[in-house]
Coordinates of C-alpha atoms in Angstrom, one line a residue:
X160 CA 0.0 0.0 0.0
X161 CA 3.0 2.2 -0.2
X162 CA 6.5 2.2 1.3
X163 CA 6.6 6.0 1.6
X164 CA 3.7 6.0 4.1
X165 CA 4.3 5.7 7.9
X166 CA 2.0 2.8 8.6
X167 CA 1.0 2.3 12.3
X168 CA -0.8 -0.3 14.2
X169 CA -4.3 0.6 15.3
X170 CA -3.1 1.3 18.9
X171 CA -0.2 3.3 17.7
X172 CA -2.4 5.3 15.4
X173 CA -4.9 6.3 18.1
X174 CA -2.2 7.2 20.5
X175 CA -0.5 9.4 17.8
X176 CA -4.0 10.9 16.9
X177 CA -4.7 11.9 20.5
X178 CA -1.2 13.3 21.1
X179 CA -1.1 15.3 17.8
X180 CA -4.8 15.9 17.3
X181 CA -4.8 14.3 13.9
X182 CA -7.4 12.1 12.3
X183 CA -6.9 8.3 11.7
X184 CA -7.3 6.7 8.3
X185 CA -7.9 2.9 8.3
X186 CA -7.6 0.8 5.1
X187 CA -9.3 -2.6 5.3
X188 CA -8.4 -5.0 2.5
X189 CA -7.6 -8.6 1.5
X190 CA -4.4 -9.5 -0.3
X191 CA -6.4 -11.8 -2.7
X192 CA -9.2 -9.3 -3.5
X193 CA -9.2 -8.0 -7.1
X194 CA -10.7 -4.6 -6.1
X195 CA -8.1 -4.3 -3.4
X196 CA -5.3 -5.0 -5.8
X197 CA -6.6 -2.3 -8.2
X198 CA -6.9 0.2 -5.4
X199 CA -3.5 -0.6 -4.0
X200 CA -1.9 0.1 -7.4
X201 CA -3.1 3.7 -7.7
X202 CA -2.9 4.3 -3.9
X203 CA 0.8 3.2 -3.6
X204 CA 1.9 5.3 -6.6
X205 CA 0.0 8.5 -5.7
X206 CA 2.3 11.3 -4.6
X207 CA -0.8 13.2 -3.5
X208 CA -1.9 10.4 -1.2
X209 CA 1.7 10.1 0.2
X210 CA 1.9 13.8 0.9
X211 CA -1.5 13.9 2.6
X212 CA -0.8 10.8 4.7
X213 CA 1.8 12.8 6.6
X214 CA -1.1 14.7 8.3
X215 CA -2.9 11.6 9.4
X216 CA -2.3 8.5 11.5
X217 CA -2.3 5.8 8.9
X218 CA -3.4 2.1 9.5
X219 CA -3.4 -0.7 7.0
X220 CA -5.4 -3.8 8.2
X221 CA -5.9 -7.1 6.5
X222 CA -9.5 -8.2 6.7
X223 CA -8.9 -10.7 9.5
X224 CA -7.2 -8.0 11.7
X225 CA -10.2 -5.7 11.9
X226 CA -11.7 -5.3 15.4
X227 CA -15.1 -6.8 15.9
X228 CA -16.9 -3.6 16.6
X229 CA -19.6 -1.8 14.6
X230 CA -17.6 1.3 13.8
X231 CA -15.3 -0.8 11.6
X232 CA -18.2 -2.1 9.5
X233 CA -20.6 0.9 9.2
X234 CA -22.2 -0.4 6.0
X235 CA -21.0 -4.0 5.7
X236 CA -18.0 -6.3 5.7
X237 CA -16.8 -5.7 2.1
X238 CA -13.3 -4.8 1.0
X239 CA -11.6 -2.6 0.2
X240 CA -13.0 0.1 2.5
X241 CA -11.3 3.2 3.9
X242 CA -12.6 4.7 7.2
X243 CA -11.8 7.9 8.9
X244 CA -11.8 8.4 12.7
X245 CA -11.5 11.4 15.0
X246 CA -8.4 11.6 17.2
X247 CA -10.4 10.1 20.0
X248 CA -11.6 7.1 18.0
X249 CA -15.1 8.2 16.8
X250 CA -15.9 7.0 13.3
X251 CA -16.6 9.9 10.9
X252 CA -19.4 8.2 9.0
X253 CA -20.1 11.2 6.7
X254 CA -16.6 11.0 5.2
X255 CA -17.3 8.6 2.4
X256 CA -18.0 8.3 -1.3
X257 CA -21.3 10.1 -1.8
X258 CA -22.2 8.6 -5.2
X259 CA -22.1 4.9 -4.1
X260 CA -24.7 4.2 -1.4
X261 CA -24.1 0.4 -1.5
X262 CA -20.3 0.7 -0.8
X263 CA -19.9 4.1 0.8
X264 CA -16.3 3.5 2.0
X265 CA -14.9 2.0 -1.1
X266 CA -12.8 4.6 -3.1
X267 CA -12.4 3.5 -6.7
X268 CA -10.7 6.7 -7.7
X269 CA -7.7 8.6 -6.3
X270 CA -9.4 12.1 -6.4
X271 CA -12.3 11.0 -4.2
X272 CA -10.0 9.7 -1.5
X273 CA -7.6 12.7 -1.8
X274 CA -10.5 15.1 -1.5
X275 CA -11.8 13.4 1.7
X276 CA -8.3 13.2 3.2
X277 CA -7.9 17.0 2.6
X278 CA -11.3 17.8 4.2
X279 CA -10.6 15.7 7.3
X280 CA -7.2 17.1 7.8
X281 CA -8.5 20.6 7.5
X282 CA -11.3 19.9 10.0
X283 CA -9.0 18.8 12.7
X284 CA -6.3 21.4 11.9
X285 CA -8.8 24.1 12.8
X286 CA -9.6 22.6 16.2

């Protein structure tokens, strides 16, 4: 998902988020999933995503590593999905892909994800 991104465990990410007042971005995927492979290709090559990731606590979870709590499956168990959380662990359910109500947290295009990353970063930068 990108060697130029500072990947953290979930615990490390929420600790960093609280200490630095930054949001958390969690990617949930499966290594064998075709849609995940497609998303990983553009994600890992994107200079924009890499730059924006410096302002977030970034987590990359394989499907079987996801905590069994509802905030990690707000609209289902599909992959890939990308979720944003406040620095104190509250899911930000309105940060999603508005045009796909069936898979609101699946980002098939870089510009949709980059736009949401920017808006979440700005929201917490102002606090």
